[in-house]
mmCIF file of C-alpha atoms in Angstrom:
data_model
loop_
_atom_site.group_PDB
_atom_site.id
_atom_site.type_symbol
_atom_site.label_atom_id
_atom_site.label_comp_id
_atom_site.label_asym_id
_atom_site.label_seq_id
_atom_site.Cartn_x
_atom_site.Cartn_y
_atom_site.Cartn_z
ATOM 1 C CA UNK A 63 43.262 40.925 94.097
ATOM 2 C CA UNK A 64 43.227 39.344 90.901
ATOM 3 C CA UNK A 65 43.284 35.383 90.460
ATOM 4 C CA UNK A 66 46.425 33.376 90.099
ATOM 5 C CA UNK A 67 47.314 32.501 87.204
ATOM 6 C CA UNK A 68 49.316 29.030 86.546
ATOM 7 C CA UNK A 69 50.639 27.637 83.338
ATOM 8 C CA UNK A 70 52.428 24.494 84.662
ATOM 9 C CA UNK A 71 50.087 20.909 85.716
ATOM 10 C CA UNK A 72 52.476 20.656 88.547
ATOM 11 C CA UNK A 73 51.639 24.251 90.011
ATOM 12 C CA UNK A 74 47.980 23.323 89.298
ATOM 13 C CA UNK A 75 48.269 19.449 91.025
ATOM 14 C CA UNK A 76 50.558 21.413 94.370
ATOM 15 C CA UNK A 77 47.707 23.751 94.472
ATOM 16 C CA UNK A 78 44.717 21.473 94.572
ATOM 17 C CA UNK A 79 46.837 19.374 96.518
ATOM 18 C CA UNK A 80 47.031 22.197 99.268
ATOM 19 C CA UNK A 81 43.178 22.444 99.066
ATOM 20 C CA UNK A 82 43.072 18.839 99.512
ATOM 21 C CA UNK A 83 45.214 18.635 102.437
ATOM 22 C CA UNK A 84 43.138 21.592 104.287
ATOM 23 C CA UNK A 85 40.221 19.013 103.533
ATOM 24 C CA UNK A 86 38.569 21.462 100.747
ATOM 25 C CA UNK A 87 36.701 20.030 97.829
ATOM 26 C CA UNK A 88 37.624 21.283 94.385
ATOM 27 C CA UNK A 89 35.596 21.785 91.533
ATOM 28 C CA UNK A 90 37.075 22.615 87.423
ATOM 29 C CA UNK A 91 35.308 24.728 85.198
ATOM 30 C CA UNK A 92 37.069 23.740 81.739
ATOM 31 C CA UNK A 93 36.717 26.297 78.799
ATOM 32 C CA UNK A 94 38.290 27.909 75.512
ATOM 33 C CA UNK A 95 38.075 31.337 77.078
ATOM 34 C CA UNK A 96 36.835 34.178 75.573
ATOM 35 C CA UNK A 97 34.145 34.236 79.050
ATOM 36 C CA UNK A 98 30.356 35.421 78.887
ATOM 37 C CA UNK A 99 28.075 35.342 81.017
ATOM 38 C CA UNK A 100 27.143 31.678 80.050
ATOM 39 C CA UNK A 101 30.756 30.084 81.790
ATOM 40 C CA UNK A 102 30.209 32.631 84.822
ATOM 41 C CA UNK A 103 26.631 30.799 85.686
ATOM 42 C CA UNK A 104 29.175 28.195 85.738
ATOM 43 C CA UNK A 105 31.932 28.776 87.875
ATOM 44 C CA UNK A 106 28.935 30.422 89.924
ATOM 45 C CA UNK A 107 27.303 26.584 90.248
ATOM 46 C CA UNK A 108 30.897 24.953 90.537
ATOM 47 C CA UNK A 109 31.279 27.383 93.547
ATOM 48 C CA UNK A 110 28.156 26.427 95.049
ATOM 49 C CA UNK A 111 29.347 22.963 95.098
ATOM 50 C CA UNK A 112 32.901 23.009 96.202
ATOM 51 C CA UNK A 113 34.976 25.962 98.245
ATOM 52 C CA UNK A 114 37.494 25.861 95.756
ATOM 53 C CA UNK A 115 37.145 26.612 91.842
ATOM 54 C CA UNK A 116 39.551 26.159 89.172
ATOM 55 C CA UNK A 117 38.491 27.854 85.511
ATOM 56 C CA UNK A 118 40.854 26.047 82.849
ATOM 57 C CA UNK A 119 41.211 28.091 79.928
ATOM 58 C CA UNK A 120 43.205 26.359 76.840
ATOM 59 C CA UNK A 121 41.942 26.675 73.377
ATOM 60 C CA UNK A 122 42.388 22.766 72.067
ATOM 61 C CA UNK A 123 43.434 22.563 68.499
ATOM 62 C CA UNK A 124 42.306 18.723 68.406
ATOM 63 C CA UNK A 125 38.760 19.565 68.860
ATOM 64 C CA UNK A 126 39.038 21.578 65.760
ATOM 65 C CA UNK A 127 38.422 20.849 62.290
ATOM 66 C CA UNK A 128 40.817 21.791 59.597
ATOM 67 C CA UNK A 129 38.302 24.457 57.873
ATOM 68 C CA UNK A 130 36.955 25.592 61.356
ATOM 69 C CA UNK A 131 38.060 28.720 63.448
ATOM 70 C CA UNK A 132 41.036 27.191 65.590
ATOM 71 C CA UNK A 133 43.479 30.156 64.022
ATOM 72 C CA UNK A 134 40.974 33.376 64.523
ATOM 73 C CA UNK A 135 39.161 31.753 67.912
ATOM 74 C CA UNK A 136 38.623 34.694 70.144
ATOM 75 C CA UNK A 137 41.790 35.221 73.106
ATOM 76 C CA UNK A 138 41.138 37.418 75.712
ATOM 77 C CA UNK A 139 43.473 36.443 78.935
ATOM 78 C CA UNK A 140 43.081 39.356 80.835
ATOM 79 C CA UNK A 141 39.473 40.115 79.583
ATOM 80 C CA UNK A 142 38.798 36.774 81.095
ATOM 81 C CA UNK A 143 40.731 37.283 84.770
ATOM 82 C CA UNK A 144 38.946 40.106 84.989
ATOM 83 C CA UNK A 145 35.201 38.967 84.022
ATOM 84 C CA UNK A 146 35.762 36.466 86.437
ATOM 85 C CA UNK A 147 36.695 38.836 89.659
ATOM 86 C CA UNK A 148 36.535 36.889 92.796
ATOM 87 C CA UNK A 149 34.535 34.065 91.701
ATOM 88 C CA UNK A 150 37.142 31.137 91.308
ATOM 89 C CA UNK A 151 40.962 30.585 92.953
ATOM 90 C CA UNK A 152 42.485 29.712 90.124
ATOM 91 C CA UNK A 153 43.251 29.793 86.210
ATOM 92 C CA UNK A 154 44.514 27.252 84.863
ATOM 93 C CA UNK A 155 46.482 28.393 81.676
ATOM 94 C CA UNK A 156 48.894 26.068 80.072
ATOM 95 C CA UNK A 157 50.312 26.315 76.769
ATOM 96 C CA UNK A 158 50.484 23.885 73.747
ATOM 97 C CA UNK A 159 53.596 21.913 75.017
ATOM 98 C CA UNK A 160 51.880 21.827 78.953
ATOM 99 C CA UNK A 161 48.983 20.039 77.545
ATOM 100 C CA UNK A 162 50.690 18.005 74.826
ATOM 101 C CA UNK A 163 54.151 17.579 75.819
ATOM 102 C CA UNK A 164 54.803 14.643 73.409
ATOM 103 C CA UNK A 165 52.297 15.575 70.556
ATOM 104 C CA UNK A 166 49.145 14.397 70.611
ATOM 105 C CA UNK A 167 49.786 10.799 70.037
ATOM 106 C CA UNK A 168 47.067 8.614 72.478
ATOM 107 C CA UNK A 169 44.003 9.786 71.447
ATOM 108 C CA UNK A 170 40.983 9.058 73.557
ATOM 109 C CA UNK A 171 37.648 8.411 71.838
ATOM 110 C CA UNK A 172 34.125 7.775 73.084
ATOM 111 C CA UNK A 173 31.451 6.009 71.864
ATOM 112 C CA UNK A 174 27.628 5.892 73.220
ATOM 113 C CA UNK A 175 27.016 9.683 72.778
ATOM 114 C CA UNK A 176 29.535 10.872 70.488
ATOM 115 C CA UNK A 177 28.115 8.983 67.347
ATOM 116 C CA UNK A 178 26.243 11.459 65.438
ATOM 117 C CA UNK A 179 25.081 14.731 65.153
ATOM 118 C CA UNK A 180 27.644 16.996 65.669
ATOM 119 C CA UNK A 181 30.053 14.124 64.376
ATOM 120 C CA UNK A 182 28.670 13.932 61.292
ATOM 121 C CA UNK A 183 29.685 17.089 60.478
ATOM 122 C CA UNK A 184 32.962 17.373 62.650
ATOM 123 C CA UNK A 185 35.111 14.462 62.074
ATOM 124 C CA UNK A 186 37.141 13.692 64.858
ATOM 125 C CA UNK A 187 35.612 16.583 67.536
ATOM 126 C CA UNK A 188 34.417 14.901 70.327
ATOM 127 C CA UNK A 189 37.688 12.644 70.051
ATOM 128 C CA UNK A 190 39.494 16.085 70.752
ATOM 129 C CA UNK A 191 37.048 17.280 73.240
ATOM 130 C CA UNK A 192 38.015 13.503 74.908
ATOM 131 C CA UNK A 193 41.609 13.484 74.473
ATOM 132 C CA UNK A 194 41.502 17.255 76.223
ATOM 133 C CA UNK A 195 39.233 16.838 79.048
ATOM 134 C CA UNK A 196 40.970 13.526 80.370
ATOM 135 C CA UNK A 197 44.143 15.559 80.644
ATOM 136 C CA UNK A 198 42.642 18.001 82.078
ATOM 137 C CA UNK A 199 41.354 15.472 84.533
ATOM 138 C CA UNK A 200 44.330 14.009 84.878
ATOM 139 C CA UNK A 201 46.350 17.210 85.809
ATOM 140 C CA UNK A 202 43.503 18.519 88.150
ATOM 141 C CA UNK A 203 42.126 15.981 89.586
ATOM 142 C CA UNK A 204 38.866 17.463 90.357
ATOM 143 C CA UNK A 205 36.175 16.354 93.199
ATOM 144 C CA UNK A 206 33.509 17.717 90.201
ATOM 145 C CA UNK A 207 33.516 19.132 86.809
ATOM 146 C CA UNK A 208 30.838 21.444 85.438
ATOM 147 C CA UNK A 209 29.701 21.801 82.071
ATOM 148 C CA UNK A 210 26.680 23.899 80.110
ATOM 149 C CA UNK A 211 23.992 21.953 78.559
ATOM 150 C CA UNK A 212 24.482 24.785 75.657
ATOM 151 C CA UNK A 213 27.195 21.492 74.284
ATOM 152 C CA UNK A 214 24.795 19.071 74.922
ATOM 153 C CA UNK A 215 26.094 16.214 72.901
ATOM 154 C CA UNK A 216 29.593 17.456 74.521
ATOM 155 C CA UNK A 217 27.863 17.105 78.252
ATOM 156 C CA UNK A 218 26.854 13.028 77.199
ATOM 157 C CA UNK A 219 30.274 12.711 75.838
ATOM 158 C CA UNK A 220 31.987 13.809 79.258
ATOM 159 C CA UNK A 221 29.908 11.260 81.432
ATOM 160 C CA UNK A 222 30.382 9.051 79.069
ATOM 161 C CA UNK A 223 33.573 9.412 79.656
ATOM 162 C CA UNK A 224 34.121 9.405 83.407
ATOM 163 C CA UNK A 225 32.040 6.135 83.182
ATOM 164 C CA UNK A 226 33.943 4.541 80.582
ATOM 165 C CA UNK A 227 37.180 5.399 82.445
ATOM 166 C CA UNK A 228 35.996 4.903 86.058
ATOM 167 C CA UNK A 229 36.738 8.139 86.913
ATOM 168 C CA UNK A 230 35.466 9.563 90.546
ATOM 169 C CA UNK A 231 34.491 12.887 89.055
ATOM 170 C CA UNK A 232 30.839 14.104 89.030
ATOM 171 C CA UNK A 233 29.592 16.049 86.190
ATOM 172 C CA UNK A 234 27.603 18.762 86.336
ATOM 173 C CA UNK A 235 25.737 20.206 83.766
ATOM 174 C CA UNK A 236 24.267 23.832 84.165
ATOM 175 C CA UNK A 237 21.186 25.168 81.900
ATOM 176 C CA UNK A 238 21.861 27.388 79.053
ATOM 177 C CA UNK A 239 21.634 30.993 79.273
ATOM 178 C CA UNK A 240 20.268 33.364 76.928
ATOM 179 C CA UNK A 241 19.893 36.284 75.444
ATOM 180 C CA UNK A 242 16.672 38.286 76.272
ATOM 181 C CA UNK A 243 15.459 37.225 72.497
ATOM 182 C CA UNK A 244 16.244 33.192 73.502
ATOM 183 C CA UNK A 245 19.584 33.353 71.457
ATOM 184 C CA UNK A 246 21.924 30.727 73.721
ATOM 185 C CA UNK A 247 25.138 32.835 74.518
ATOM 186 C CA UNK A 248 28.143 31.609 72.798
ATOM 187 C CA UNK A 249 31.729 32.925 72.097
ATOM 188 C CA UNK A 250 30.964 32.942 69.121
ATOM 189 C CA UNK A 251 28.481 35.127 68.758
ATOM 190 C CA UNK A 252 30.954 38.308 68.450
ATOM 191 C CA UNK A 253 31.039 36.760 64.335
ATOM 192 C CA UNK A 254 27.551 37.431 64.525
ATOM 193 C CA UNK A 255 27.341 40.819 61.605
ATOM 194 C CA UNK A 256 24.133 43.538 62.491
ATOM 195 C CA UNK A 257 21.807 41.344 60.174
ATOM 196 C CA UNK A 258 22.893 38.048 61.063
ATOM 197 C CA UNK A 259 21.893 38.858 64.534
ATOM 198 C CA UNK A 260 18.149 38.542 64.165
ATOM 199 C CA UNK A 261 18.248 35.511 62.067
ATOM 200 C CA UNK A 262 20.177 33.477 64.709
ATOM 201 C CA UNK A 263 17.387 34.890 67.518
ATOM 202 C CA UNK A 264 14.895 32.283 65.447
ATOM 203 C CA UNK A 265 17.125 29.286 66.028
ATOM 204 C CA UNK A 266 15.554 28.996 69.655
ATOM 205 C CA UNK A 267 12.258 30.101 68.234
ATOM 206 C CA UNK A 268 11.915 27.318 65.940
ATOM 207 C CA UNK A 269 13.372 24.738 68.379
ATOM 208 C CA UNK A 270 10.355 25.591 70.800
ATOM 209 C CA UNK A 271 7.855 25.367 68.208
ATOM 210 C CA UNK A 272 9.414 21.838 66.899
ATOM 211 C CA UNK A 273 9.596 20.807 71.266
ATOM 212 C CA UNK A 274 5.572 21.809 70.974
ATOM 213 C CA UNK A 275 4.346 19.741 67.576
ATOM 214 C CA UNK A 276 6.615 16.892 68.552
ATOM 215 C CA UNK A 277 4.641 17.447 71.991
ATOM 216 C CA UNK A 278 1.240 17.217 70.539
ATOM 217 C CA UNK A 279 1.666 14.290 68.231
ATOM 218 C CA UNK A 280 3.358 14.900 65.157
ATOM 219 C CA UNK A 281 5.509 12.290 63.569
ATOM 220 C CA UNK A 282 9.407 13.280 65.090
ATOM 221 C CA UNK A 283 10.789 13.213 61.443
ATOM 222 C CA UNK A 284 8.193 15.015 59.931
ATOM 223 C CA UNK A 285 8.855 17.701 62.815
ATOM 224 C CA UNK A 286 12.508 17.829 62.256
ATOM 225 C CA UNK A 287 11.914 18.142 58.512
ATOM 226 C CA UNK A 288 10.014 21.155 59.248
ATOM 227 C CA UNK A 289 11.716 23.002 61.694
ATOM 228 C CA UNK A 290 14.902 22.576 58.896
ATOM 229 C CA UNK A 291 12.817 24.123 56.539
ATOM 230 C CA UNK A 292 11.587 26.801 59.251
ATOM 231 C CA UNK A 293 15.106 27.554 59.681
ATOM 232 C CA UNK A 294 15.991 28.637 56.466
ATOM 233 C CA UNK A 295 12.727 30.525 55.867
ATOM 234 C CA UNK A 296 14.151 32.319 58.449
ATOM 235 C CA UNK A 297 17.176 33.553 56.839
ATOM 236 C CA UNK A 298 19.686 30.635 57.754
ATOM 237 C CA UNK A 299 22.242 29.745 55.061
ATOM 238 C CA UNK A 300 22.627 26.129 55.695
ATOM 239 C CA UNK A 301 20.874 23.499 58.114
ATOM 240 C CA UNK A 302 23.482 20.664 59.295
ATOM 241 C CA UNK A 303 20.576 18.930 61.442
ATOM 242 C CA UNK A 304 17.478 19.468 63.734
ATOM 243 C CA UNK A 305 17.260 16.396 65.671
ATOM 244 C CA UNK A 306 15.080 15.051 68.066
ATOM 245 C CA UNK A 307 16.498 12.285 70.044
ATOM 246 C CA UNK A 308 16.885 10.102 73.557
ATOM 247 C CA UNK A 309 17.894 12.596 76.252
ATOM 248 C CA UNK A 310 20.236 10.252 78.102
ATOM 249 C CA UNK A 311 21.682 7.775 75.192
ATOM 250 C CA UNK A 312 20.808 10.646 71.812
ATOM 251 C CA UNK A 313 20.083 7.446 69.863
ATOM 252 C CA UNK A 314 17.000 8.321 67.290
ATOM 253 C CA UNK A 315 13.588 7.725 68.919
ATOM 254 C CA UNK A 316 9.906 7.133 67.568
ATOM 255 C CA UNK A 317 8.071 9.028 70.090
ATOM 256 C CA UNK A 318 8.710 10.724 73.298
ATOM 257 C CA UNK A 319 7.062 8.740 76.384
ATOM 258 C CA UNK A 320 11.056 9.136 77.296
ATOM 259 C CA UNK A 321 12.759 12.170 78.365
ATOM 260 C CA UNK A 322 13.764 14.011 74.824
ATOM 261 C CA UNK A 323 15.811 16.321 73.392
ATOM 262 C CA UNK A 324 16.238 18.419 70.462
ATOM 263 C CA UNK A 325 19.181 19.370 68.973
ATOM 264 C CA UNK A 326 20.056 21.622 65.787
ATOM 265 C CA UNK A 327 23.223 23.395 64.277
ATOM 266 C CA UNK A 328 22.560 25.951 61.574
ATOM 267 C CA UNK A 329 24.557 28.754 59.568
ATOM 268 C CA UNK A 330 23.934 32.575 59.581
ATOM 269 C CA UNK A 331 26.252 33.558 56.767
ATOM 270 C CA UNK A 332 29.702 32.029 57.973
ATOM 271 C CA UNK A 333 28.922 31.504 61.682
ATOM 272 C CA UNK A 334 27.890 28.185 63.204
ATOM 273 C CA UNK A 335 24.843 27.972 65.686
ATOM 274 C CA UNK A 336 23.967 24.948 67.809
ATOM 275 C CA UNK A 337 21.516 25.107 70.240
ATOM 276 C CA UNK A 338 18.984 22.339 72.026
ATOM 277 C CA UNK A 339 16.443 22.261 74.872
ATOM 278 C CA UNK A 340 13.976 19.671 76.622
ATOM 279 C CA UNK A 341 11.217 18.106 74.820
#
């Protein structure tokens, strides 16, 4: 039997309401759509943690730029249902007007986190990502929300978030899975052209070998300043940032007696790669 499908918040709230009542905890898995097997591994997790699973899939056109893919973002509804099998209870699927009845007019914004990387390059995102995910919230009402660690920055913005907001929600974050070659899996990757795909296998190459000389010693910025210039020895067109920063706060660091991170987003021809991993 395939999985319901609702497009109203007050068939989703009833729902998880009913759950509720029979004293089941319910966990959201919030994505764009367009499923691999990266957002399975996390409805998998979600359903490890709570008997009941809702997968939210909305494409959010306030989390996009206006020169980035909102218009040609892969859409796959039925793809989707059917990648997911029995794995969740519900899809949640509500259109433009569901999730922004009045426009979007109260924007929510985040700081801590959100400053930044990724917001240095796209204005306004994480304010989107924000203003999306506390509706979401909102109209779910969740017992716990999972999240990759593929959108790192995105992961810190979230519990930033629920903290700022004093929201009883725990967030979970889930590792990133790969590609046999290390390449993080992304829906985006279906831009990737035949010899673009080999190029964007070094992104997680050159992150481990950055992770290892910051490791060993070497100055962080001279480290990020090489594993740039690795990057587009390797074929990429364009390096936004490789960043090695404060795994809890991302605030810039000297060395790394603290947890770490590194973080990078890179072209291959038109497509945009991020990807990060422990230090």
């Amino acid at each position: 039997m395939a999985i319901p499908i609702v497009t109203r918040a007050a068939e989703l709230k009833a729902q998880v309401a009913a759950w509720r009542g029979a004293g089941e905890r319910v966990a959201l898995v919030p994505t764009m759509g367009a499923l691999h097997e990266g957002h399975l591994a996390l409805v998998t997790r979600a359903r490890e943690l709570c008997p009941r699973v809702v997968v939210s899939i909305f494409v959010n056109p306030t989390q996009f730029g206006p020169h980035e893919d909102f218009n040609r973002y892969p859409q796959d509804m039925e793809g989707d249902r059917a990648k997911l099998g029995n794995a969740a209870d519900l899809i949640y699927a509500p259109e433009l007007r569901e999730m922004y009845p009045d426009g979007v007019i109260a924007k929510v914004s985040v700081g801590g986190p959100s400053a930044g990387l990724e917001s240095d390059f796209r204005f306004g995102h994480f304010m989107g990502v924000a203003t999306v995910v506390a509706r979401l919230f909102q109209q779910c009402a969740p017992d716990i929300a999972v999240f990759g660690e593929k959108d790192y920055q995105q992961l810190l913005v979230v519990k930033q978030l629920v903290r700022d907001q004093g929201m009883k929600i725990e967030i979970v974050g889930v590792p990133t899975v790969r590609e046999a070659d290390g390449l993080a899996l992304s829906s985006r990757n279906i831009y990737l052209k035949n010899d673009d795909r080999g190029v964007a296998a070094q992104l997680n190459k050159v992150l481990k070998d950055v992770a290892a000389r910051v490791k060993s010693g070497r100055a962080i910025a001279e480290a990020e300043a090489e594993g740039a210039s690795a990057l587009l020895d390797a074929g990429f067109k364009r390096v936004d940032y490789v960043a090695v920063r404060d795994a809890e706060s991302l605030e810039a660091i000297r060395g790394v007696e603290r947890p770490a991170r590194i973080l990078a987003a890179a072209y291959v021809g038109e497509t945009r790669l991020i990807d990060n991993m422990a230090v």
